[in-house]
DNA sequence: ATCAGCATTCCGAAGCCGAGAGTGCTAACC
DNA sequence: GGTTAGCACTCTCGGCTTCGGAATGCTGAT
């Protein structure tokens, strides 16, 4: 909390050194180890002084007297901020990505693979969500009577996301065909959102007239056949097993896994932190503000867009002790790849 | 391994008592505790004798000298076999199931909810897979040109499973429409399998003739647009978090979670053990034969069928120390519900 | 400012001990 | 012969103590 004087060069170096060694070793780091690793020969004592200052400024914490120091959330934030972001992916990683993502051209499959690849190369949890929803352009709808009182509604968006749903409705196939034809002819290319509001408007306007077509449409609309709602988001979470390595207690671990299973929460999480506006990778340290069970976790994510349009988002979730540089470059690489691969098809 | 004499009444009672108390307490059970719980007052000493016999017969194991006994896999198998299976679900569970599964009429959604419900009421891992494949009746196919060289293929089966796939193909929308019309007119109602073989036959037969339609069909077929393969299986696994309660070490736990993430493996697992023929719930003790990482786990599953046709399978996976009776009745209840709910729509 | 030295604090591993639980065996009992 | 009490023995587990190591903070010298 205390601001302290702006951090000088020496402080900066020592702080990043602490963060880095803590990330690799996982143990509180003391002045001694630090002095040994430091190229310019500073004595432990000097380093101790600096460390004391950093601790006062809120960057370091002490598990107990006479243990080393551990970076605070603030320290991680500072550390991430001063990363150059110039790193390149290792060839190994790059081939993994290329192999998994090559030749894929629909958003959903891309996302599925992405979550897997991310978990693979980051050794943490990989997350990807495809927005099925509001902002997608409608390609085609299709209704089919399944059996008694049941109707299957399939909505295909231009980006290749297919959303299906079974409704309890009693309409004849002829009526369904008419409804589908109407929508396809009038609304192809509209965004789901626009289509829905316009349709609602027309229904409202013409509701007084008796019209078989309108009646069918209204029923379909009511039952959510054209849903562009949140349920249409497709969420992929992979690599949760990687979290057991961490040193949380069982209790915490269990809560964590539970939270990661609730796809809806994940969507909200990404939505809350990943501003559609921002261009680059975003690092969020301290996820517990959004989800209490996620203390000690960080999120490294980016929106996935094609052209200018946001089609979803992807992220790595891991412990604060994560290889930030690596994760950041991986996420940003895949985000760019996403744009490149899918853009050529529009 | 040693067969020993057929187990007598007393042995049976004591064995089941051991299994049951071990399941609830989780600790090796000794003669003393057993004697106290036993209604007919047998002394600890007598019980010790019986226990020694049971140990010889391979039903009990000893963590170390002078600890209680722990049931072996054999013991669990025996225990399960002698369960009457007459138990009913608690009202509480029943309402949970009804609430979650009410009004659902497509297989996929049913399965998704089922895996969730199963994990919820068994406090273990719930698994459900929907077979999208071969034996389903075709309802409708639909092809759409997405962009340059890309085609979206959507296959809808009569049971409401929708399978979509993006292919790299360069066909015009007119060609696609013709192909779709051909298939829909000729093959509606056929099983995917039959349709595929018949189509292959016709392609073979008429391949010499130059025919635009046939050419398109061949391309689509080749690219797997009509795939009824394994990839069409949809797998839902939920409640993995429940496994952390167990007393496995971290290493093991991690392997376990990794294994549970590989959906393909899960499909094979269920396929290997859940015979489509068998009617009732099946309990498999000792999953490590199929997947080494799954030692100490058991599977309680059943095929899910509608009418006579297998549409998938559902199961609970948990530690050997699971409430068998409860899990069995839950699985069987939902399997029956599945048939009942979905049957009325055919 | 930097650093060596030093007393001090604290954790964690190792070792020890005693309580408790359970067994197997033997001998007595019905 | 099945059943049981008694008993010696074994093993684990929790608590306690001890001890070494790792850091720290401070003081005073350079």
XYZ file of C-alpha atoms (C1' of nucleotides) in Angstrom:
752
model
C 0.000 0.000 0.000
C 2.708 2.549 0.904
C 3.933 4.083 -2.298
C 7.518 4.760 -1.329
C 9.959 6.507 -3.580
C 10.049 5.413 -7.207
C 12.125 2.318 -7.486
C 15.690 2.840 -8.546
C 17.793 0.758 -10.846
C 19.353 -1.360 -8.156
C 16.051 -2.033 -6.496
C 14.580 -3.024 -9.810
C 17.323 -5.511 -10.524
C 17.121 -7.103 -7.161
C 13.374 -7.302 -7.212
C 13.256 -9.028 -10.566
C 16.017 -11.347 -9.437
C 13.965 -12.282 -6.416
C 10.867 -12.867 -8.468
C 12.708 -14.972 -10.981
C 14.498 -17.176 -8.538
C 11.334 -17.627 -6.553
C 9.502 -18.662 -9.677
C 12.048 -21.289 -10.508
C 12.847 -22.600 -7.054
C 9.570 -22.041 -5.290
C 11.272 -21.348 -2.024
C 11.639 -18.090 -0.155
C 14.795 -16.450 -1.348
C 17.375 -15.058 1.013
C 20.039 -12.439 0.682
C 22.794 -14.984 0.489
C 21.561 -16.850 -2.605
C 20.832 -13.569 -4.234
C 24.327 -12.238 -3.612
C 25.831 -15.326 -5.158
C 23.750 -15.068 -8.312
C 24.249 -11.378 -8.763
C 26.875 -10.506 -11.358
C 28.060 -7.283 -9.782
C 29.405 -8.421 -6.481
C 27.079 -7.023 -3.923
C 27.412 -8.383 -0.453
C 24.511 -10.069 1.285
C 24.371 -7.277 3.778
C 23.775 -4.633 1.161
C 21.162 -6.733 -0.456
C 19.520 -7.140 2.885
C 19.161 -3.416 3.147
C 17.536 -3.182 -0.228
C 15.275 -6.065 0.592
C 14.178 -4.342 3.748
C 13.242 -1.298 1.694
C 11.337 -3.397 -0.816
C 9.515 -5.122 2.001
C 8.518 -1.753 3.419
C 7.252 -0.709 0.023
C 5.010 -3.748 -0.044
C 6.799 -5.791 -2.654
C 8.078 -8.545 -0.471
C 6.599 -10.667 2.223
C 8.096 -12.806 4.889
C 6.534 -16.149 5.752
C 8.111 -15.766 9.182
C 11.061 -14.098 10.743
C 14.226 -15.552 9.473
C 12.964 -17.072 6.342
C 13.696 -15.645 2.938
C 11.419 -13.214 1.190
C 8.537 -14.040 -1.068
C 7.261 -11.699 -3.776
C 3.895 -10.086 -3.131
C 1.220 -9.635 -5.768
C 2.537 -6.141 -6.244
C 5.931 -7.542 -6.998
C 4.542 -9.792 -9.683
C 2.645 -6.925 -11.224
C 5.756 -4.836 -11.288
C 7.759 -7.712 -12.655
C 5.346 -8.336 -15.483
C 5.196 -4.691 -16.335
C 8.903 -4.381 -16.836
C 9.120 -7.457 -19.042
C 10.236 -6.457 -22.474
C 7.896 -8.845 -24.220
C 10.539 -9.390 -26.831
C 10.908 -13.093 -26.303
C 10.302 -15.556 -29.067
C 8.747 -18.957 -28.727
C 11.104 -21.898 -28.744
C 11.138 -23.925 -31.919
C 9.804 -26.852 -30.020
C 6.767 -24.966 -28.837
C 6.242 -23.512 -32.219
C 6.083 -26.884 -33.888
C 3.702 -28.156 -31.247
C 1.414 -25.291 -32.003
C 1.717 -25.615 -35.733
C 1.065 -29.322 -35.625
C -2.034 -28.963 -33.518
C -3.536 -25.950 -35.144
C -2.625 -26.462 -38.727
C -5.389 -26.596 -41.236
C -8.154 -25.856 -38.825
C -10.672 -23.422 -40.063
C -13.593 -23.362 -37.770
C -13.590 -21.320 -34.653
C -14.871 -23.969 -32.355
C -12.349 -26.578 -33.256
C -9.607 -24.019 -33.144
C -10.601 -23.132 -29.621
C -10.760 -26.708 -28.532
C -7.278 -27.387 -29.761
C -6.049 -24.112 -28.421
C -7.017 -24.898 -24.866
C -5.184 -28.146 -25.219
C -2.077 -26.676 -26.752
C -1.929 -23.921 -24.197
C -2.105 -26.340 -21.327
C 0.522 -28.449 -23.017
C 3.175 -25.856 -23.532
C 2.518 -23.796 -20.445
C 2.157 -26.810 -18.179
C -0.814 -25.115 -16.678
C -4.481 -24.716 -17.361
C -5.399 -23.738 -20.886
C -8.693 -21.989 -21.463
C -10.459 -20.949 -24.614
C -13.975 -19.760 -25.204
C -15.747 -19.244 -28.462
C -18.448 -16.650 -28.450
C -21.331 -18.248 -30.203
C -23.467 -15.379 -29.636
C -24.901 -12.016 -30.305
C -22.291 -10.543 -32.550
C -22.048 -13.371 -35.003
C -23.523 -13.195 -38.431
C -26.334 -15.592 -39.137
C -25.724 -18.008 -41.943
C -28.666 -20.335 -41.847
C -31.319 -21.775 -39.594
C -32.957 -25.094 -39.896
C -35.922 -26.545 -38.037
C -36.905 -30.150 -37.967
C -39.760 -31.934 -36.324
C -38.295 -34.746 -34.335
C -41.196 -36.512 -32.857
C -44.291 -35.705 -31.043
C -44.163 -32.148 -29.733
C -40.463 -31.859 -30.339
C -38.578 -29.631 -32.667
C -34.894 -29.473 -33.364
C -33.553 -26.027 -34.098
C -30.130 -25.624 -35.647
C -28.519 -22.250 -36.040
C -25.385 -21.887 -38.105
C -23.351 -18.731 -37.905
C -21.113 -17.483 -40.637
C -18.007 -18.289 -38.658
C -19.007 -21.927 -38.549
C -20.339 -22.232 -35.047
C -23.313 -24.543 -34.928
C -25.767 -24.277 -32.123
C -28.572 -26.754 -31.752
C -31.411 -27.048 -29.371
C -34.445 -29.241 -28.918
C -37.683 -27.494 -28.101
C -41.068 -28.644 -26.987
C -43.304 -27.343 -29.678
C -46.084 -28.715 -31.750
C -45.610 -27.328 -35.205
C -45.905 -29.218 -38.444
C -42.891 -29.632 -40.643
C -44.513 -27.410 -43.232
C -44.868 -24.621 -40.753
C -41.310 -25.114 -39.673
C -40.062 -25.002 -43.213
C -41.953 -21.813 -43.839
C -40.491 -20.234 -40.740
C -36.989 -21.289 -41.632
C -37.354 -20.013 -45.162
C -38.590 -16.703 -43.872
C -35.653 -16.245 -41.566
C -33.087 -17.411 -44.040
C -34.364 -15.163 -46.753
C -34.737 -12.078 -44.634
C -31.923 -12.297 -42.171
C -28.983 -14.086 -43.660
C -25.903 -12.099 -42.843
C -27.481 -10.171 -39.980
C -25.937 -10.430 -36.582
C -27.871 -12.634 -34.222
C -28.590 -9.665 -32.048
C -29.939 -7.488 -34.796
C -31.953 -10.344 -36.163
C -33.565 -11.008 -32.843
C -34.550 -7.445 -32.148
C -35.858 -6.893 -35.638
C -37.832 -10.087 -35.455
C -39.258 -9.074 -32.119
C -40.234 -5.737 -33.557
C -42.052 -7.285 -36.467
C -43.846 -9.753 -34.274
C -44.989 -6.960 -32.057
C -46.157 -4.893 -34.955
C -48.066 -7.541 -36.776
C -49.317 -9.489 -33.886
C -52.891 -8.461 -34.326
C -53.215 -9.960 -37.759
C -53.872 -13.575 -37.930
C -50.966 -15.063 -39.720
C -49.885 -18.626 -39.556
C -46.281 -17.822 -40.319
C -46.075 -15.160 -37.659
C -47.616 -17.470 -35.129
C -44.999 -20.134 -35.797
C -42.238 -17.602 -35.630
C -43.475 -16.267 -32.373
C -43.542 -19.704 -30.823
C -40.049 -20.450 -32.028
C -38.788 -17.146 -30.807
C -40.384 -17.580 -27.420
C -38.815 -20.971 -26.939
C -35.407 -19.596 -27.653
C -34.842 -21.289 -30.941
C -32.730 -18.391 -32.050
C -30.887 -17.954 -28.828
C -27.768 -15.918 -29.054
C -27.475 -15.876 -25.322
C -24.628 -16.822 -23.085
C -25.472 -20.464 -23.302
C -24.189 -20.296 -26.812
C -20.665 -19.754 -25.589
C -18.527 -22.784 -25.869
C -15.892 -23.165 -23.225
C -12.849 -25.387 -23.246
C -10.763 -25.905 -20.171
C -7.872 -28.253 -20.219
C -4.890 -29.189 -18.137
C -6.476 -28.862 -14.731
C -4.322 -31.772 -13.684
C -1.356 -29.459 -13.830
C -2.576 -27.644 -10.771
C -1.922 -30.488 -8.378
C 1.774 -29.827 -8.563
C 1.271 -26.624 -6.664
C 1.622 -26.501 -2.953
C -1.937 -25.680 -2.049
C -3.617 -27.861 0.497
C -6.189 -30.419 -0.499
C -9.103 -28.280 0.491
C -7.994 -25.443 -1.695
C -7.186 -27.723 -4.575
C -10.630 -29.177 -4.509
C -12.306 -25.791 -4.528
C -10.136 -24.835 -7.433
C -11.062 -27.814 -9.531
C -14.711 -27.289 -8.717
C -14.501 -23.712 -9.852
C -12.779 -24.691 -13.056
C -15.604 -27.060 -13.833
C -18.184 -24.321 -13.807
C -17.926 -23.143 -17.334
C -20.252 -20.261 -16.752
C -17.941 -18.817 -14.153
C -15.025 -19.090 -16.491
C -16.860 -17.123 -19.108
C -17.626 -14.403 -16.610
C -14.059 -14.360 -15.451
C -12.674 -13.866 -18.907
C -15.392 -11.387 -19.685
C -14.596 -9.340 -16.627
C -10.908 -9.058 -17.273
C -10.429 -9.312 -20.988
C -11.518 -6.047 -22.404
C -12.494 -6.460 -26.009
C -10.858 -3.162 -26.770
C -7.394 -3.969 -25.659
C -5.060 -5.227 -28.244
C -2.424 -7.233 -26.497
C -2.070 -9.887 -23.882
C -3.331 -9.026 -20.469
C -1.976 -10.364 -17.222
C -4.212 -10.410 -14.195
C -2.613 -11.183 -10.893
C -4.790 -12.168 -7.998
C -7.907 -13.788 -9.361
C -9.438 -14.066 -5.935
C -11.169 -10.751 -6.357
C -13.430 -12.329 -8.919
C -13.544 -15.856 -7.581
C -12.466 -16.363 -3.994
C -11.457 -19.936 -4.617
C -8.925 -18.728 -7.122
C -6.551 -17.043 -4.773
C -2.963 -17.553 -5.767
C -3.893 -17.863 -9.384
C -3.142 -15.583 -12.261
C -4.637 -15.260 -15.671
C -2.764 -14.523 -18.842
C -5.168 -13.989 -21.641
C -6.068 -12.200 -24.805
C -9.139 -11.714 -26.908
C -9.225 -13.772 -30.080
C -10.322 -11.766 -32.999
C -10.669 -12.161 -36.692
C -10.261 -8.972 -38.599
C -11.474 -6.575 -35.987
C -14.207 -8.751 -34.598
C -13.931 -10.580 -31.296
C -14.728 -14.244 -31.688
C -13.716 -15.419 -28.254
C -10.819 -15.375 -25.916
C -7.994 -17.566 -24.819
C -5.955 -17.701 -21.701
C -3.607 -19.566 -19.479
C -4.484 -19.903 -15.830
C -1.792 -20.870 -13.407
C -0.272 -20.181 -10.022
C 1.406 -16.865 -9.346
C 4.586 -18.826 -9.690
C 4.271 -19.198 -13.418
C 6.688 -18.546 -16.226
C 5.151 -15.256 -17.260
C 7.344 -14.561 -20.226
C 6.693 -17.939 -21.693
C 2.971 -17.863 -21.141
C 2.644 -14.364 -22.502
C 4.469 -15.129 -25.707
C 2.503 -18.317 -26.166
C -0.842 -16.627 -25.725
C 0.049 -13.753 -27.953
C 1.437 -16.063 -30.598
C -1.719 -18.111 -30.742
C -3.922 -15.045 -30.713
C -2.109 -13.736 -33.748
C -2.213 -17.138 -35.393
C -5.946 -17.222 -34.831
C -6.404 -14.027 -36.724
C -4.092 -15.077 -39.492
C -5.519 -18.524 -40.049
C -9.156 -17.628 -39.885
C -8.946 -14.325 -41.602
C -8.066 -15.727 -44.948
C -11.353 -17.515 -45.178
C -13.673 -14.576 -44.827
C -6.197 -66.660 -5.829
C -6.728 -69.691 -3.543
C -10.314 -70.729 -3.845
C -10.876 -72.091 -0.377
C -14.128 -73.639 0.713
C -17.293 -71.851 -0.285
C -17.896 -69.060 2.134
C -20.315 -69.866 4.897
C -22.972 -67.697 6.399
C -20.848 -66.388 9.212
C -17.982 -65.582 6.931
C -20.318 -63.772 4.613
C -21.724 -61.621 7.363
C -18.364 -60.702 8.713
C -16.938 -59.952 5.308
C -19.747 -57.628 4.353
C -19.500 -55.991 7.739
C -15.824 -55.371 7.158
C -16.414 -53.966 3.707
C -19.159 -51.703 4.908
C -17.354 -50.287 7.868
C -14.247 -49.780 5.802
C -16.245 -47.924 3.223
C -17.681 -45.568 5.786
C -14.678 -45.079 8.027
C -11.868 -45.488 5.562
C -9.647 -47.047 8.154
C -8.499 -50.628 8.510
C -11.043 -52.435 10.614
C -10.070 -54.590 13.539
C -11.734 -57.462 15.287
C -12.666 -55.347 18.241
C -14.748 -52.780 16.388
C -16.389 -55.540 14.477
C -17.353 -57.436 17.586
C -18.941 -54.369 19.045
C -21.028 -53.694 15.955
C -22.109 -57.265 15.487
C -25.596 -57.969 16.755
C -25.025 -61.582 17.765
C -22.369 -61.256 20.383
C -19.332 -62.827 18.920
C -16.128 -62.240 20.754
C -13.218 -60.501 19.094
C -11.223 -63.694 19.275
C -13.721 -65.653 17.233
C -13.889 -62.935 14.716
C -10.150 -62.926 14.515
C -10.227 -66.544 13.514
C -12.702 -65.906 10.778
C -10.713 -62.946 9.602
C -7.605 -65.069 9.403
C -9.499 -67.490 7.179
C -10.768 -64.715 4.982
C -7.288 -63.322 4.694
C -6.028 -66.718 3.596
C -8.759 -66.893 1.005
C -7.561 -63.613 -0.424
C -10.402 -61.405 0.660
C -8.553 -59.331 3.188
C -5.251 -57.585 3.267
C -3.150 -56.212 6.028
C -1.379 -52.896 5.608
C 1.103 -54.104 8.195
C 1.193 -56.442 11.117
C -1.024 -55.271 13.826
C -3.224 -53.019 11.838
C -6.773 -53.900 10.987
C -7.759 -55.588 7.789
C -8.596 -53.940 4.521
C -10.859 -55.512 1.896
C -9.158 -56.732 -1.261
C -10.567 -56.274 -4.752
C -11.964 -59.776 -4.438
C -13.797 -58.728 -1.335
C -15.414 -55.822 -3.100
C -16.453 -58.041 -5.964
C -17.998 -60.497 -3.587
C -19.664 -57.732 -1.673
C -21.216 -56.218 -4.746
C -22.404 -59.577 -5.949
C -24.320 -60.281 -2.828
C -26.060 -56.918 -2.771
C -29.737 -57.352 -3.198
C -30.106 -54.350 -5.455
C -33.450 -53.658 -3.926
C -32.638 -50.235 -2.618
C -34.581 -47.195 -3.652
C -33.232 -43.750 -4.225
C -33.779 -41.228 -1.475
C -36.395 -38.620 -2.161
C -33.766 -35.987 -2.098
C -31.759 -37.616 -4.842
C -34.849 -38.277 -6.826
C -35.844 -34.644 -6.853
C -32.336 -33.610 -7.829
C -32.518 -35.929 -10.778
C -35.997 -34.888 -11.766
C -35.148 -31.230 -11.546
C -32.083 -31.562 -13.700
C -33.397 -33.960 -16.251
C -36.949 -32.859 -16.592
C -38.149 -31.858 -19.984
C -34.973 -32.679 -21.795
C -35.466 -34.457 -25.010
C -32.252 -34.551 -26.878
C -29.665 -37.155 -26.181
C -26.723 -34.872 -26.008
C -28.170 -32.510 -23.484
C -29.462 -35.399 -21.467
C -25.995 -36.832 -21.308
C -24.460 -33.549 -20.337
C -26.840 -33.127 -17.462
C -26.521 -36.747 -16.531
C -22.807 -36.567 -15.991
C -23.416 -33.593 -13.786
C -26.197 -35.146 -11.792
C -24.302 -38.360 -11.321
C -21.301 -36.552 -9.964
C -23.570 -34.537 -7.742
C -25.407 -37.315 -6.030
C -22.619 -39.837 -5.937
C -20.017 -37.309 -4.844
C -17.730 -38.831 -7.370
C -16.975 -38.594 -11.035
C -19.958 -38.706 -13.342
C -19.437 -39.830 -16.896
C -21.767 -39.973 -19.845
C -21.110 -40.534 -23.493
C -23.478 -40.129 -26.371
C -22.808 -42.272 -29.360
C -23.210 -39.957 -32.265
C -22.372 -42.561 -34.644
C -22.994 -45.521 -36.815
C -26.240 -46.827 -35.530
C -28.151 -43.605 -35.553
C -30.780 -42.850 -38.093
C -30.047 -39.992 -40.405
C -32.480 -37.154 -40.313
C -30.963 -34.529 -42.475
C -27.687 -33.237 -43.837
C -26.864 -29.709 -44.739
C -23.848 -28.273 -46.511
C -22.884 -24.670 -46.619
C -20.058 -22.891 -48.325
C -18.354 -20.804 -45.705
C -15.637 -19.023 -47.505
C -12.975 -19.754 -49.922
C -12.347 -23.479 -50.092
C -14.311 -24.148 -46.969
C -17.488 -26.078 -46.491
C -19.510 -26.580 -43.377
C -21.189 -29.950 -43.123
C -23.950 -30.482 -40.609
C -25.411 -33.890 -39.977
C -28.528 -34.262 -37.900
C -29.580 -37.639 -36.638
C -33.082 -38.581 -35.775
C -32.306 -38.667 -32.091
C -31.316 -35.035 -32.196
C -27.554 -35.284 -32.184
C -26.017 -32.635 -34.345
C -22.581 -33.143 -35.705
C -20.821 -30.423 -37.600
C -17.511 -30.261 -39.332
C -15.637 -27.816 -41.486
C -13.932 -29.248 -44.542
C -11.474 -27.897 -47.028
C -13.306 -28.272 -50.269
C -13.957 -26.117 -53.222
C -17.500 -26.777 -54.271
C -20.078 -24.232 -55.245
C -23.174 -23.791 -53.143
C -25.265 -25.154 -55.993
C -23.244 -28.336 -56.051
C -23.524 -28.583 -52.317
C -27.253 -28.113 -52.417
C -27.581 -30.798 -55.024
C -25.517 -33.196 -52.967
C -27.502 -32.465 -49.834
C -30.767 -32.907 -51.635
C -29.620 -36.205 -53.031
C -28.691 -37.542 -49.647
C -31.741 -36.249 -47.887
C -34.079 -37.668 -50.441
C -32.449 -41.032 -50.707
C -31.212 -41.743 -47.250
C -33.430 -40.125 -44.702
C -34.102 -42.656 -42.014
C -31.194 -44.898 -42.872
C -28.605 -45.593 -40.236
C -25.400 -43.681 -40.738
C -23.577 -46.914 -41.271
C -25.903 -48.245 -43.902
C -25.997 -44.918 -45.635
C -22.241 -44.748 -45.827
C -21.771 -48.213 -47.249
C -24.570 -47.821 -49.746
C -23.186 -44.489 -50.838
C -19.736 -45.986 -51.203
C -21.205 -48.769 -53.298
C -22.957 -46.400 -55.624
C -19.905 -44.237 -56.000
C -17.877 -47.274 -56.873
C -20.404 -48.475 -59.354
C -20.974 -45.241 -61.160
C -17.558 -43.810 -60.917
C -16.815 -44.177 -64.600
C -19.625 -41.928 -65.688
C -18.967 -38.298 -65.652
C -21.502 -36.960 -63.270
C -21.211 -33.701 -61.496
C -23.351 -34.816 -58.602
C -21.385 -37.979 -58.078
C -18.143 -36.078 -58.141
C -19.313 -33.722 -55.423
C -20.586 -36.580 -53.361
C -17.329 -38.380 -53.655
C -15.394 -35.387 -52.477
C -17.681 -34.890 -49.532
C -17.538 -38.522 -48.654
C -13.774 -38.596 -48.854
C -13.402 -35.649 -46.560
C -15.545 -37.307 -43.974
C -18.513 -35.023 -44.204
C -20.753 -37.896 -43.257
C -18.522 -39.276 -40.582
C -20.128 -41.594 -38.147
C -16.792 -42.422 -36.640
C -15.574 -42.306 -33.100
C -14.980 -38.625 -33.258
C -18.698 -38.295 -33.288
C -18.910 -39.525 -29.741
C -19.555 -36.818 -27.266
C -18.101 -37.341 -23.845
C -19.004 -35.608 -20.634
C -16.943 -36.008 -17.527
C -17.791 -34.113 -14.428
C -16.922 -34.018 -10.763
C -13.260 -34.806 -11.064
C -12.740 -32.487 -8.142
C -14.339 -35.112 -5.957
C -11.328 -37.320 -6.345
C -9.028 -35.127 -4.311
C -10.704 -36.247 -1.146
C -9.197 -39.661 -1.582
C -5.987 -40.579 0.069
C -3.873 -41.058 -3.022
C -0.622 -39.227 -3.185
C -0.186 -36.189 -5.374
C 1.573 -38.071 -8.098
C -1.235 -40.539 -8.452
C -3.872 -37.870 -8.292
C -2.279 -35.991 -11.119
C -2.093 -39.056 -13.335
C -5.714 -39.680 -12.580
C -6.868 -36.253 -13.584
C -4.783 -36.420 -16.723
C -6.371 -39.708 -17.661
C -9.829 -38.340 -17.041
C -9.123 -35.510 -19.414
C -8.472 -37.799 -22.315
C -11.943 -38.269 -23.577
C -10.917 -40.855 -26.088
C -9.608 -43.088 -23.358
C -12.829 -42.762 -21.467
C -14.778 -43.887 -24.477
C -12.573 -46.922 -24.834
C -12.888 -47.682 -21.178
C -16.643 -47.662 -21.250
C -16.627 -49.539 -24.513
C -14.427 -52.250 -23.101
C -16.468 -52.895 -20.039
C -20.003 -51.974 -20.855
C -21.318 -54.708 -23.031
C -24.161 -53.449 -25.145
C -25.944 -56.723 -24.594
C -26.154 -56.644 -20.883
C -29.244 -55.255 -19.416
C -28.393 -54.021 -16.001
C -25.795 -52.003 -14.208
C -22.314 -53.342 -14.299
C -19.701 -52.879 -11.625
C -16.060 -53.135 -12.574
C -13.570 -53.248 -9.762
C -9.955 -52.572 -10.514
C -9.782 -50.303 -13.506
C -6.026 -50.485 -13.614
C -6.168 -53.385 -16.014
C -7.411 -51.043 -18.678
C -5.687 -47.869 -17.568
C -2.781 -48.240 -15.208
C -3.270 -44.804 -13.775
C -6.697 -45.821 -12.621
C -5.700 -48.224 -9.970
C -7.939 -48.045 -6.939
C -10.832 -46.903 -9.027
C -14.045 -48.644 -9.850
C -16.618 -48.071 -12.499
C -20.346 -48.409 -12.071
C -22.025 -48.041 -15.389
C -24.798 -49.020 -17.698
C -25.602 -48.641 -21.345
C -28.191 -46.016 -22.115
C -30.702 -47.224 -24.572
C -33.877 -46.047 -26.120
C -36.175 -48.798 -27.118
C -33.653 -51.495 -27.749
C -31.060 -49.267 -29.290
C -27.909 -48.195 -27.496
C -27.473 -44.454 -27.614
C -24.568 -44.164 -25.243
C -23.560 -45.065 -21.764
C -23.369 -43.551 -18.355
C -21.284 -44.323 -15.346
C -19.932 -43.282 -12.022
C -16.216 -43.565 -11.465
C -14.901 -43.471 -7.957
C -12.519 -45.035 -5.497
C -13.007 -48.615 -4.392
C -14.294 -47.072 -1.214
C -17.523 -45.956 -2.761
C -21.107 -46.357 -1.699
C -21.881 -49.127 -4.148
C -25.519 -49.524 -3.371
C -26.173 -45.858 -3.792
C -24.224 -45.529 -7.002
C -25.806 -48.604 -8.497
C -29.335 -47.482 -7.832
C -28.557 -44.024 -9.123
C -27.084 -45.275 -12.359
C -29.851 -47.746 -12.947
C -32.488 -45.168 -12.139
C -31.121 -42.709 -14.642
C -30.641 -45.378 -17.275
C -34.310 -46.289 -16.974
C -35.306 -42.653 -16.962
C -33.348 -42.162 -20.133
C -35.318 -44.822 -21.891
C -38.593 -43.582 -20.554
C -38.103 -39.922 -21.343
C -36.653 -40.318 -24.787
C -38.759 -43.216 -25.889
C -41.974 -41.292 -25.990
C -40.683 -39.072 -28.719
C -39.857 -41.693 -31.305
C 27.130 4.066 1.091
C 28.984 -0.630 1.809
C 30.095 -4.477 4.300
C 31.787 -7.845 7.964
C 30.482 -9.768 12.229
C 27.387 -11.324 15.564
C 23.487 -12.315 18.419
C 18.943 -13.836 17.628
C 14.941 -15.976 15.761
C 12.644 -19.499 13.722
C 11.708 -23.622 10.992
C 12.110 -28.351 10.049
C 14.273 -32.830 10.225
C 15.615 -36.423 13.286
C 15.197 -39.042 17.117
C 12.894 -40.763 21.102
C 9.123 -42.281 23.891
C 4.749 -43.946 25.251
C 0.001 -44.891 24.233
C -3.069 -47.418 21.627
C -4.643 -50.728 18.603
C -4.471 -55.044 16.769
C -2.715 -59.561 16.010
C -1.607 -64.528 16.782
C -1.131 -68.021 19.858
C -2.145 -70.847 23.745
C -4.845 -72.777 27.032
C -9.098 -73.179 29.145
C -14.110 -73.748 28.725
C -18.726 -75.429 27.264
C -14.929 -78.700 18.029
C -16.200 -74.252 18.270
C -15.607 -70.349 21.387
C -13.306 -67.406 24.378
C -10.083 -65.074 27.790
C -5.463 -63.907 28.463
C -1.096 -62.447 27.065
C 3.082 -61.337 24.713
C 4.407 -59.054 20.760
C 4.438 -55.802 16.875
C 3.584 -51.785 14.672
C 1.989 -47.029 13.918
C 1.181 -42.471 15.324
C 1.306 -38.271 17.892
C 3.829 -35.495 20.904
C 8.107 -33.888 22.728
C 12.760 -32.556 22.562
C 16.917 -31.501 20.350
C 19.803 -29.569 17.083
C 21.530 -27.610 12.888
C 20.814 -24.393 9.329
C 19.238 -20.441 7.220
C 18.032 -15.658 7.507
C 17.556 -11.608 9.641
C 18.561 -6.997 11.891
C 21.763 -4.298 13.934
C 26.094 -2.251 15.079
C 30.311 -0.480 14.060
C 34.183 -0.137 10.957
C 35.931 1.171 6.374
